[in-house]
Amino acid sequence: MAKVGFIGIGAQKAATTWLHHVLAEHPEVVTSETKELNFFTANYDRGYTWYESCFDDNSEGRIRGECSPTYFFSRDAAQRARAYNKDLKLICILRDPIERAFSNHMHEIRKGHIDPATSFETAWAQNPAYALQSHYKANLESWLAHFDRDALLLLFSEDISADPRGTYDKVCDHLGVAAEANPVSLGARHHESITYRMPGVQKTLRYGGDTIRSLGMPGLVSSLKELPGLKQALSMNRQHLKTKVAPPMPETRRRLASQFMPDMEYVAQQAGRDVLPWPTWRDVFADRSESQG
């Protein structure tokens, strides 16, 4: 069986689920049924045979891959991935580091790992992963120590929101496959920071949607969501956590912006961009302009 040819390495809360779904639709791509295999982190002891068994056997002539955000900040994953396949193609999606950390915070609340009343500042002090996953420079350097820069496609979740078609075309070009005309999942949003008034209902609906997608019918899921009665029921059951969880305080944002500045400058250098599509980037340069003025 051919080796896995690409992996989405993260970052967490930066649209890797979008990447998984749009590639799962592509006829020249085979993705794992489970999005996050976490092979090069939590499941490495299962071996290559297990890893490759997670993909359809009937994949001759197609590139196989999976997306696991835990790879991005792991200090073992890059070396393990290189040992498995030195020709792996990597896709990394980054997001404004403070917004990513806050989304991480809401994710932990949504999962029930921390109390909803816990402030971002308190959670930040208690959970070092918030910072670790937003320190992009160290994480990217870890991967680039084992893979050539050409192996890595660096994307931004903000660009996916603004131009999903253009970003999708870049992904296909990186993987060496033809871009599909109209992927059903192209404009979809996944894993937003949402809670539910009736979690059991949502869990049942999500299981049904995942089952339909696994049968190769993602378009049916989209159509069902637009049915008038179901669409209204889904809307009434949703509560966005941003309406319930306090954002980082202004002084926290200023402190973190300074902390993440080396990471942002490194990302801009690696992406070949003078400006990043991040509010924190704009804020830092606005502050610099004011201090210089």
Tab-separated table of N, CA and C in Angstrom, residues 41-195:
chain	number	residue	atom	x	y	z
A	41	THR	N	1.576	11.594	16.977
A	41	THR	CA	1.594	12.029	18.377
A	41	THR	C	1.074	10.883	19.249
A	42	ALA	N	-0.232	10.841	19.511
A	42	ALA	CA	-0.775	9.898	20.497
A	42	ALA	C	-0.784	8.442	20.046
A	43	ASN	N	-0.843	8.198	18.737
A	43	ASN	CA	-1.028	6.822	18.256
A	43	ASN	C	0.192	6.246	17.532
A	44	TYR	N	1.344	6.830	17.766
A	44	TYR	CA	2.546	6.390	17.059
A	44	TYR	C	2.904	4.944	17.376
A	45	ASP	N	2.558	4.489	18.581
A	45	ASP	CA	2.899	3.118	18.976
A	45	ASP	C	2.101	2.071	18.211
A	46	ARG	N	1.087	2.481	17.460
A	46	ARG	CA	0.302	1.527	16.681
A	46	ARG	C	0.995	1.107	15.386
A	47	GLY	N	1.984	1.879	14.965
A	47	GLY	CA	2.779	1.480	13.814
A	47	GLY	C	2.201	1.885	12.472
A	48	TYR	N	3.053	1.758	11.450
A	48	TYR	CA	2.694	2.201	10.110
A	48	TYR	C	1.536	1.402	9.517
A	49	THR	N	1.475	0.128	9.828
A	49	THR	CA	0.402	-0.708	9.257
A	49	THR	C	-0.961	-0.202	9.715
A	50	TRP	N	-1.082	0.117	11.009
A	50	TRP	CA	-2.343	0.659	11.508
A	50	TRP	C	-2.649	1.985	10.817
A	51	TYR	N	-1.640	2.845	10.715
A	51	TYR	CA	-1.839	4.169	10.120
A	51	TYR	C	-2.387	4.046	8.710
A	52	GLU	N	-1.751	3.220	7.912
A	52	GLU	CA	-2.164	3.093	6.517
A	52	GLU	C	-3.489	2.357	6.369
A	53	SER	N	-3.851	1.550	7.370
A	53	SER	CA	-5.137	0.843	7.324
A	53	SER	C	-6.315	1.785	7.536
A	54	CYS	N	-6.045	3.012	7.989
A	54	CYS	CA	-7.105	3.990	8.218
A	54	CYS	C	-7.588	4.638	6.924
A	55	PHE	N	-6.981	4.256	5.800
A	55	PHE	CA	-7.340	4.819	4.504
A	55	PHE	C	-7.902	3.723	3.602
A	56	ASP	N	-8.767	4.123	2.708
A	56	ASP	CA	-9.382	3.202	1.758
A	56	ASP	C	-8.308	2.453	0.972
A	57	ASP	N	-8.413	1.131	0.931
A	57	ASP	CA	-7.446	0.329	0.175
A	57	ASP	C	-7.488	0.651	-1.314
A	58	ASN	N	-8.667	1.013	-1.794
A	58	ASN	CA	-8.840	1.266	-3.229
A	58	ASN	C	-8.442	2.701	-3.553
A	59	SER	N	-7.157	3.011	-3.360
A	59	SER	CA	-6.714	4.390	-3.513
A	59	SER	C	-5.559	4.518	-4.499
A	60	GLU	N	-5.400	3.551	-5.373
A	60	GLU	CA	-4.298	3.578	-6.331
A	60	GLU	C	-4.413	4.814	-7.240
A	61	GLY	N	-3.307	5.521	-7.376
A	61	GLY	CA	-3.294	6.704	-8.221
A	61	GLY	C	-3.803	7.957	-7.552
A	62	ARG	N	-4.210	7.855	-6.301
A	62	ARG	CA	-4.703	9.015	-5.558
A	62	ARG	C	-3.784	9.293	-4.375
A	63	ILE	N	-3.720	10.552	-3.972
A	63	ILE	CA	-2.890	10.924	-2.839
A	63	ILE	C	-3.704	10.791	-1.561
A	64	ARG	N	-3.095	10.236	-0.532
A	64	ARG	CA	-3.793	10.012	0.734
A	64	ARG	C	-3.250	10.951	1.801
A	65	GLY	N	-4.139	11.395	2.679
A	65	GLY	CA	-3.684	12.291	3.728
A	65	GLY	C	-4.716	12.506	4.809
A	66	GLU	N	-4.284	13.159	5.872
A	66	GLU	CA	-5.153	13.411	7.030
A	66	GLU	C	-4.700	14.683	7.724
A	67	CYS	N	-5.574	15.187	8.614
A	67	CYS	CA	-5.311	16.444	9.319
A	67	CYS	C	-5.396	16.217	10.826
A	68	SER	N	-4.319	16.509	11.520
A	68	SER	CA	-4.281	16.365	12.977
A	68	SER	C	-3.588	17.579	13.587
A	69	PRO	N	-4.330	18.511	14.182
A	69	PRO	CA	-3.730	19.723	14.736
A	69	PRO	C	-2.703	19.473	15.836
A	70	THR	N	-2.746	18.301	16.479
A	70	THR	CA	-1.752	18.026	17.523
A	70	THR	C	-0.334	17.953	16.967
A	71	TYR	N	-0.207	17.742	15.657
A	71	TYR	CA	1.134	17.646	15.069
A	71	TYR	C	1.891	18.969	15.157
A	72	PHE	N	1.163	20.079	15.080
A	72	PHE	CA	1.816	21.377	14.934
A	72	PHE	C	2.742	21.703	16.102
A	73	PHE	N	2.275	21.489	17.315
A	73	PHE	CA	3.065	21.913	18.468
A	73	PHE	C	3.819	20.755	19.131
A	74	SER	N	3.747	19.573	18.532
A	74	SER	CA	4.493	18.432	19.056
A	74	SER	C	5.972	18.560	18.692
A	75	ARG	N	6.855	18.207	19.625
A	75	ARG	CA	8.283	18.221	19.337
A	75	ARG	C	8.777	16.877	18.830
A	76	ASP	N	7.876	15.898	18.729
A	76	ASP	CA	8.230	14.584	18.193
A	76	ASP	C	7.656	14.339	16.806
A	77	ALA	N	6.517	14.983	16.502
A	77	ALA	CA	5.772	14.650	15.287
A	77	ALA	C	6.580	14.875	14.016
A	78	ALA	N	7.316	15.978	13.928
A	78	ALA	CA	8.048	16.286	12.698
A	78	ALA	C	9.103	15.229	12.389
A	79	GLN	N	9.872	14.849	13.400
A	79	GLN	CA	10.909	13.835	13.194
A	79	GLN	C	10.288	12.490	12.828
A	80	ARG	N	9.193	12.136	13.470
A	80	ARG	CA	8.510	10.878	13.164
A	80	ARG	C	7.933	10.892	11.753
A	81	ALA	N	7.361	12.026	11.370
A	81	ALA	CA	6.789	12.142	10.027
A	81	ALA	C	7.876	12.018	8.963
A	82	ARG	N	9.009	12.644	9.203
A	82	ARG	CA	10.132	12.562	8.262
A	82	ARG	C	10.630	11.124	8.134
A	83	ALA	N	10.702	10.406	9.255
A	83	ALA	CA	11.149	9.010	9.213
A	83	ALA	C	10.160	8.142	8.444
A	84	TYR	N	8.881	8.484	8.528
A	84	TYR	CA	7.857	7.716	7.811
A	84	TYR	C	7.915	7.983	6.319
A	85	ASN	N	7.949	9.238	5.920
A	85	ASN	CA	7.940	9.587	4.496
A	85	ASN	C	8.599	10.942	4.315
A	86	LYS	N	9.842	10.924	3.836
A	86	LYS	CA	10.592	12.174	3.661
A	86	LYS	C	9.983	13.074	2.594
A	87	ASP	N	9.087	12.524	1.767
A	87	ASP	CA	8.453	13.304	0.696
A	87	ASP	C	7.052	13.788	1.064
A	88	LEU	N	6.694	13.713	2.329
A	88	LEU	CA	5.381	14.194	2.768
A	88	LEU	C	5.188	15.654	2.383
A	89	LYS	N	3.964	15.971	1.961
A	89	LYS	CA	3.583	17.360	1.749
A	89	LYS	C	2.822	17.830	2.982
A	90	LEU	N	3.168	19.008	3.451
A	90	LEU	CA	2.604	19.544	4.682
A	90	LEU	C	1.708	20.735	4.381
A	91	ILE	N	0.596	20.814	5.096
A	91	ILE	CA	-0.290	21.980	5.002
A	91	ILE	C	-0.516	22.503	6.406
A	92	CYS	N	-0.180	23.765	6.609
A	92	CYS	CA	-0.335	24.393	7.918
A	92	CYS	C	-1.221	25.631	7.770
A	93	ILE	N	-2.263	25.709	8.585
A	93	ILE	CA	-3.158	26.858	8.571
A	93	ILE	C	-3.002	27.592	9.901
A	94	LEU	N	-2.692	28.878	9.833
A	94	LEU	CA	-2.504	29.686	11.028
A	94	LEU	C	-3.610	30.738	11.135
A	95	ARG	N	-3.742	31.266	12.328
A	95	ARG	CA	-4.788	32.232	12.639
A	95	ARG	C	-4.201	33.290	13.569
A	96	ASP	N	-4.785	34.466	13.603
A	96	ASP	CA	-4.350	35.479	14.553
A	96	ASP	C	-4.071	34.788	15.897
A	97	PRO	N	-2.861	34.919	16.446
A	97	PRO	CA	-2.495	34.116	17.617
A	97	PRO	C	-3.337	34.362	18.854
A	98	ILE	N	-3.792	35.605	19.055
A	98	ILE	CA	-4.636	35.876	20.216
A	98	ILE	C	-6.043	35.339	19.984
A	99	GLU	N	-6.571	35.547	18.780
A	99	GLU	CA	-7.897	35.007	18.463
A	99	GLU	C	-7.883	33.487	18.518
A	100	ARG	N	-6.780	32.881	18.097
A	100	ARG	CA	-6.670	31.419	18.165
A	100	ARG	C	-6.691	30.953	19.615
A	101	ALA	N	-5.955	31.655	20.479
A	101	ALA	CA	-5.906	31.284	21.886
A	101	ALA	C	-7.274	31.453	22.551
A	102	PHE	N	-7.991	32.523	22.202
A	102	PHE	CA	-9.314	32.731	22.778
A	102	PHE	C	-10.290	31.662	22.278
A	103	SER	N	-10.186	31.310	21.009
A	103	SER	CA	-11.021	30.232	20.477
A	103	SER	C	-10.688	28.914	21.170
A	104	ASN	N	-9.404	28.699	21.455
A	104	ASN	CA	-8.956	27.534	22.224
A	104	ASN	C	-9.657	27.515	23.591
A	105	HIS	N	-9.737	28.697	24.211
A	105	HIS	CA	-10.398	28.832	25.511
A	105	HIS	C	-11.873	28.457	25.413
A	106	MET	N	-12.550	28.957	24.397
A	106	MET	CA	-13.972	28.634	24.231
A	106	MET	C	-14.164	27.153	23.902
A	107	HIS	N	-13.216	26.593	23.179
A	107	HIS	CA	-13.269	25.161	22.870
A	107	HIS	C	-13.228	24.336	24.161
A	108	GLU	N	-12.351	24.713	25.091
A	108	GLU	CA	-12.247	23.988	26.350
A	108	GLU	C	-13.526	24.113	27.170
A	109	ILE	N	-14.161	25.278	27.097
A	109	ILE	CA	-15.441	25.465	27.783
A	109	ILE	C	-16.518	24.600	27.127
A	110	ARG	N	-16.551	24.633	25.784
A	110	ARG	CA	-17.565	23.852	25.069
A	110	ARG	C	-17.436	22.361	25.357
A	111	LYS	N	-16.205	21.909	25.527
A	111	LYS	CA	-15.964	20.491	25.810
A	111	LYS	C	-16.243	20.134	27.276
A	112	GLY	N	-16.488	21.151	28.105
A	112	GLY	CA	-16.743	20.901	29.509
A	112	GLY	C	-15.492	20.698	30.336
A	113	HIS	N	-14.344	21.068	29.785
A	113	HIS	CA	-13.079	20.874	30.504
A	113	HIS	C	-12.862	21.937	31.578
A	114	ILE	N	-13.411	23.122	31.369
A	114	ILE	CA	-13.301	24.175	32.369
A	114	ILE	C	-14.659	24.851	32.539
A	115	ASP	N	-14.853	25.486	33.687
A	115	ASP	CA	-16.122	26.146	33.993
A	115	ASP	C	-16.313	27.366	33.087
A	116	PRO	N	-17.527	27.576	32.570
A	116	PRO	CA	-17.781	28.722	31.682
A	116	PRO	C	-17.489	30.074	32.327
A	117	ALA	N	-17.495	30.140	33.653
A	117	ALA	CA	-17.239	31.403	34.333
A	117	ALA	C	-15.748	31.722	34.431
A	118	THR	N	-14.885	30.793	34.016
A	118	THR	CA	-13.446	31.002	34.101
A	118	THR	C	-13.010	32.046	33.081
A	119	SER	N	-12.341	33.074	33.538
A	119	SER	CA	-11.883	34.116	32.621
A	119	SER	C	-10.765	33.598	31.731
A	120	PHE	N	-10.595	34.253	30.601
A	120	PHE	CA	-9.495	33.884	29.711
A	120	PHE	C	-8.163	34.021	30.440
A	121	GLU	N	-8.006	35.077	31.226
A	121	GLU	CA	-6.750	35.324	31.926
A	121	GLU	C	-6.431	34.203	32.917
A	122	THR	N	-7.449	33.731	33.642
A	122	THR	CA	-7.243	32.638	34.590
A	122	THR	C	-6.903	31.348	33.854
A	123	ALA	N	-7.631	31.068	32.774
A	123	ALA	CA	-7.385	29.849	32.011
A	123	ALA	C	-6.005	29.881	31.364
A	124	TRP	N	-5.596	31.058	30.880
A	124	TRP	CA	-4.267	31.206	30.267
A	124	TRP	C	-3.179	30.807	31.265
A	125	ALA	N	-3.317	31.252	32.481
A	125	ALA	CA	-2.318	30.941	33.506
A	125	ALA	C	-2.322	29.467	33.878
A	126	GLN	N	-3.469	28.810	33.721
A	126	GLN	CA	-3.598	27.415	34.123
A	126	GLN	C	-3.302	26.424	33.000
A	127	ASN	N	-3.342	26.885	31.753
A	127	ASN	CA	-3.210	25.969	30.607
A	127	ASN	C	-2.100	26.448	29.684
A	128	PRO	N	-0.887	25.907	29.809
A	128	PRO	CA	0.227	26.370	28.973
A	128	PRO	C	0.047	26.080	27.498
A	129	ALA	N	-0.889	25.185	27.150
A	129	ALA	CA	-1.109	24.878	25.732
A	129	ALA	C	-1.675	26.067	24.973
A	130	TYR	N	-2.386	26.967	25.656
A	130	TYR	CA	-2.897	28.164	24.993
A	130	TYR	C	-1.746	28.915	24.324
A	131	ALA	N	-0.662	29.121	25.079
A	131	ALA	CA	0.485	29.856	24.543
A	131	ALA	C	1.294	28.994	23.590
A	132	LEU	N	1.511	27.738	23.967
A	132	LEU	CA	2.361	26.856	23.159
A	132	LEU	C	1.860	26.762	21.722
A	133	GLN	N	0.549	26.658	21.567
A	133	GLN	CA	0.004	26.471	20.228
A	133	GLN	C	-0.019	27.758	19.410
A	134	SER	N	0.135	28.906	20.067
A	134	SER	CA	0.183	30.178	19.350
A	134	SER	C	1.605	30.685	19.146
A	135	HIS	N	2.596	29.997	19.674
A	135	HIS	CA	3.990	30.374	19.436
A	135	HIS	C	4.429	29.743	18.109
A	136	TYR	N	4.049	30.422	17.038
A	136	TYR	CA	4.192	29.857	15.702
A	136	TYR	C	5.646	29.681	15.276
A	137	LYS	N	6.511	30.547	15.714
A	137	LYS	CA	7.905	30.483	15.259
A	137	LYS	C	8.557	29.160	15.675
A	138	ALA	N	8.489	28.835	16.946
A	138	ALA	CA	9.113	27.606	17.435
A	138	ALA	C	8.484	26.370	16.793
A	139	ASN	N	7.163	26.398	16.613
A	139	ASN	CA	6.485	25.237	16.029
A	139	ASN	C	6.842	25.048	14.559
A	140	LEU	N	6.868	26.140	13.805
A	140	LEU	CA	7.256	26.031	12.397
A	140	LEU	C	8.714	25.637	12.249
A	141	GLU	N	9.572	26.191	13.085
A	141	GLU	CA	10.996	25.838	13.009
A	141	GLU	C	11.210	24.354	13.267
A	142	SER	N	10.411	23.782	14.140
A	142	SER	CA	10.512	22.350	14.419
A	142	SER	C	10.238	21.524	13.166
A	143	TRP	N	9.237	21.922	12.404
A	143	TRP	CA	8.909	21.200	11.174
A	143	TRP	C	9.929	21.476	10.063
A	144	LEU	N	10.366	22.712	9.966
A	144	LEU	CA	11.299	23.064	8.902
A	144	LEU	C	12.708	22.555	9.178
A	145	ALA	N	12.951	22.064	10.375
A	145	ALA	CA	14.229	21.404	10.664
A	145	ALA	C	14.282	20.018	10.040
A	146	HIS	N	13.116	19.495	9.659
A	146	HIS	CA	13.058	18.129	9.118
A	146	HIS	C	12.539	18.069	7.685
A	147	PHE	N	11.907	19.147	7.224
A	147	PHE	CA	11.365	19.176	5.866
A	147	PHE	C	11.804	20.457	5.165
A	148	ASP	N	11.982	20.361	3.839
A	148	ASP	CA	12.304	21.546	3.054
A	148	ASP	C	11.130	22.524	3.089
A	149	ARG	N	11.441	23.800	2.909
A	149	ARG	CA	10.377	24.819	2.907
A	149	ARG	C	9.369	24.548	1.809
A	150	ASP	N	9.777	23.999	0.676
A	150	ASP	CA	8.857	23.731	-0.427
A	150	ASP	C	7.809	22.680	-0.072
A	151	ALA	N	8.101	21.873	0.942
A	151	ALA	CA	7.146	20.838	1.343
A	151	ALA	C	5.965	21.424	2.105
A	152	LEU	N	6.127	22.651	2.600
A	152	LEU	CA	5.124	23.257	3.480
A	152	LEU	C	4.303	24.316	2.753
A	153	LEU	N	2.983	24.142	2.756
A	153	LEU	CA	2.062	25.171	2.297
A	153	LEU	C	1.539	25.888	3.527
A	154	LEU	N	1.802	27.183	3.611
A	154	LEU	CA	1.406	27.991	4.761
A	154	LEU	C	0.189	28.831	4.390
A	155	LEU	N	-0.905	28.614	5.099
A	155	LEU	CA	-2.162	29.294	4.822
A	155	LEU	C	-2.649	30.040	6.059
A	156	PHE	N	-3.681	30.883	5.865
A	156	PHE	CA	-4.258	31.641	6.968
A	156	PHE	C	-5.768	31.437	6.975
A	157	SER	N	-6.305	31.181	8.154
A	157	SER	CA	-7.744	30.931	8.246
A	157	SER	C	-8.548	32.157	7.832
A	158	GLU	N	-7.994	33.343	8.060
A	158	GLU	CA	-8.683	34.573	7.651
A	158	GLU	C	-8.815	34.641	6.131
A	159	ASP	N	-7.816	34.131	5.410
A	159	ASP	CA	-7.896	34.094	3.953
A	159	ASP	C	-8.924	33.072	3.480
A	160	ILE	N	-9.074	31.995	4.247
A	160	ILE	CA	-10.101	31.003	3.904
A	160	ILE	C	-11.484	31.639	4.006
A	161	SER	N	-11.714	32.420	5.054
A	161	SER	CA	-13.006	33.098	5.209
A	161	SER	C	-13.240	34.106	4.095
A	162	ALA	N	-12.174	34.847	3.723
A	162	ALA	CA	-12.316	35.905	2.716
A	162	ALA	C	-12.353	35.357	1.303
A	163	ASP	N	-11.608	34.290	1.037
A	163	ASP	CA	-11.479	33.770	-0.321
A	163	ASP	C	-11.280	32.255	-0.288
A	164	PRO	N	-12.335	31.505	0.064
A	164	PRO	CA	-12.186	30.046	0.146
A	164	PRO	C	-11.776	29.416	-1.184
A	165	ARG	N	-12.274	29.971	-2.298
A	165	ARG	CA	-11.934	29.417	-3.609
A	165	ARG	C	-10.437	29.556	-3.892
A	166	GLY	N	-9.900	30.736	-3.662
A	166	GLY	CA	-8.483	30.953	-3.922
A	166	GLY	C	-7.604	30.084	-3.047
A	167	THR	N	-8.004	29.913	-1.783
A	167	THR	CA	-7.225	29.083	-0.870
A	167	THR	C	-7.299	27.618	-1.290
A	168	TYR	N	-8.483	27.175	-1.666
A	168	TYR	CA	-8.664	25.794	-2.137
A	168	TYR	C	-7.784	25.515	-3.350
A	169	ASP	N	-7.722	26.460	-4.267
A	169	ASP	CA	-6.887	26.277	-5.460
A	169	ASP	C	-5.414	26.127	-5.078
A	170	LYS	N	-4.964	26.882	-4.084
A	170	LYS	CA	-3.580	26.761	-3.615
A	170	LYS	C	-3.324	25.370	-3.030
A	171	VAL	N	-4.286	24.859	-2.282
A	171	VAL	CA	-4.146	23.528	-1.686
A	171	VAL	C	-4.021	22.472	-2.773
A	172	CYS	N	-4.893	22.544	-3.757
A	172	CYS	CA	-4.858	21.564	-4.846
A	172	CYS	C	-3.549	21.647	-5.618
A	173	ASP	N	-3.081	22.850	-5.868
A	173	ASP	CA	-1.810	23.019	-6.576
A	173	ASP	C	-0.665	22.413	-5.770
A	174	HIS	N	-0.677	22.606	-4.475
A	174	HIS	CA	0.373	22.053	-3.615
A	174	HIS	C	0.374	20.530	-3.646
A	175	LEU	N	-0.817	19.938	-3.705
A	175	LEU	CA	-0.926	18.481	-3.715
A	175	LEU	C	-0.778	17.890	-5.108
A	176	GLY	N	-0.758	18.739	-6.114
A	176	GLY	CA	-0.602	18.250	-7.483
A	176	GLY	C	-1.850	17.611	-8.045
A	177	VAL	N	-3.022	18.117	-7.630
A	177	VAL	CA	-4.291	17.605	-8.153
A	177	VAL	C	-5.062	18.769	-8.775
A	178	ALA	N	-5.959	18.446	-9.684
A	178	ALA	CA	-6.765	19.477	-10.333
A	178	ALA	C	-7.834	19.977	-9.378
A	179	ALA	N	-8.035	21.294	-9.333
A	179	ALA	CA	-9.066	21.871	-8.473
A	179	ALA	C	-10.449	21.527	-9.002
A	180	GLU	N	-11.318	21.068	-8.119
A	180	GLU	CA	-12.691	20.772	-8.498
A	180	GLU	C	-13.465	22.068	-8.739
A	181	ALA	N	-14.490	21.993	-9.580
A	181	ALA	CA	-15.226	23.192	-9.966
A	181	ALA	C	-16.000	23.803	-8.804
A	182	ASN	N	-16.678	22.967	-8.015
A	182	ASN	CA	-17.567	23.527	-6.989
A	182	ASN	C	-17.691	22.576	-5.799
A	183	PRO	N	-16.664	22.469	-4.953
A	183	PRO	CA	-16.768	21.599	-3.773
A	183	PRO	C	-17.902	22.042	-2.857
A	184	VAL	N	-18.703	21.113	-2.413
A	184	VAL	CA	-19.863	21.433	-1.572
A	184	VAL	C	-19.421	22.109	-0.275
A	185	SER	N	-18.300	21.669	0.289
A	185	SER	CA	-17.857	22.159	1.595
A	185	SER	C	-17.049	23.448	1.526
A	186	LEU	N	-16.927	24.030	0.339
A	186	LEU	CA	-16.017	25.158	0.163
A	186	LEU	C	-16.324	26.327	1.101
A	187	GLY	N	-17.594	26.684	1.225
A	187	GLY	CA	-17.953	27.829	2.054
A	187	GLY	C	-18.487	27.451	3.424
A	188	ALA	N	-18.364	26.172	3.788
A	188	ALA	CA	-18.916	25.712	5.063
A	188	ALA	C	-18.060	26.169	6.231
A	189	ARG	N	-18.706	26.346	7.372
A	189	ARG	CA	-18.010	26.669	8.617
A	189	ARG	C	-18.157	25.482	9.553
A	190	HIS	N	-17.069	25.145	10.245
A	190	HIS	CA	-17.074	23.950	11.087
A	190	HIS	C	-16.569	24.277	12.481
A	191	HIS	N	-17.126	23.575	13.468
A	191	HIS	CA	-16.634	23.631	14.851
A	191	HIS	C	-16.522	25.059	15.371
A	192	GLU	N	-17.549	25.855	15.083
A	192	GLU	CA	-17.581	27.181	15.673
A	192	GLU	C	-17.766	27.043	17.186
A	193	SER	N	-17.497	28.122	17.906
A	193	SER	CA	-17.588	28.081	19.366
A	193	SER	C	-19.055	28.197	19.777
A	194	ILE	N	-19.737	27.068	19.648
A	194	ILE	CA	-21.181	27.023	19.851
A	194	ILE	C	-21.503	26.046	20.985
A	195	THR	N	-22.468	26.401	21.808
A	195	THR	CA	-23.062	25.446	22.736
A	195	THR	C	-24.510	25.232	22.319
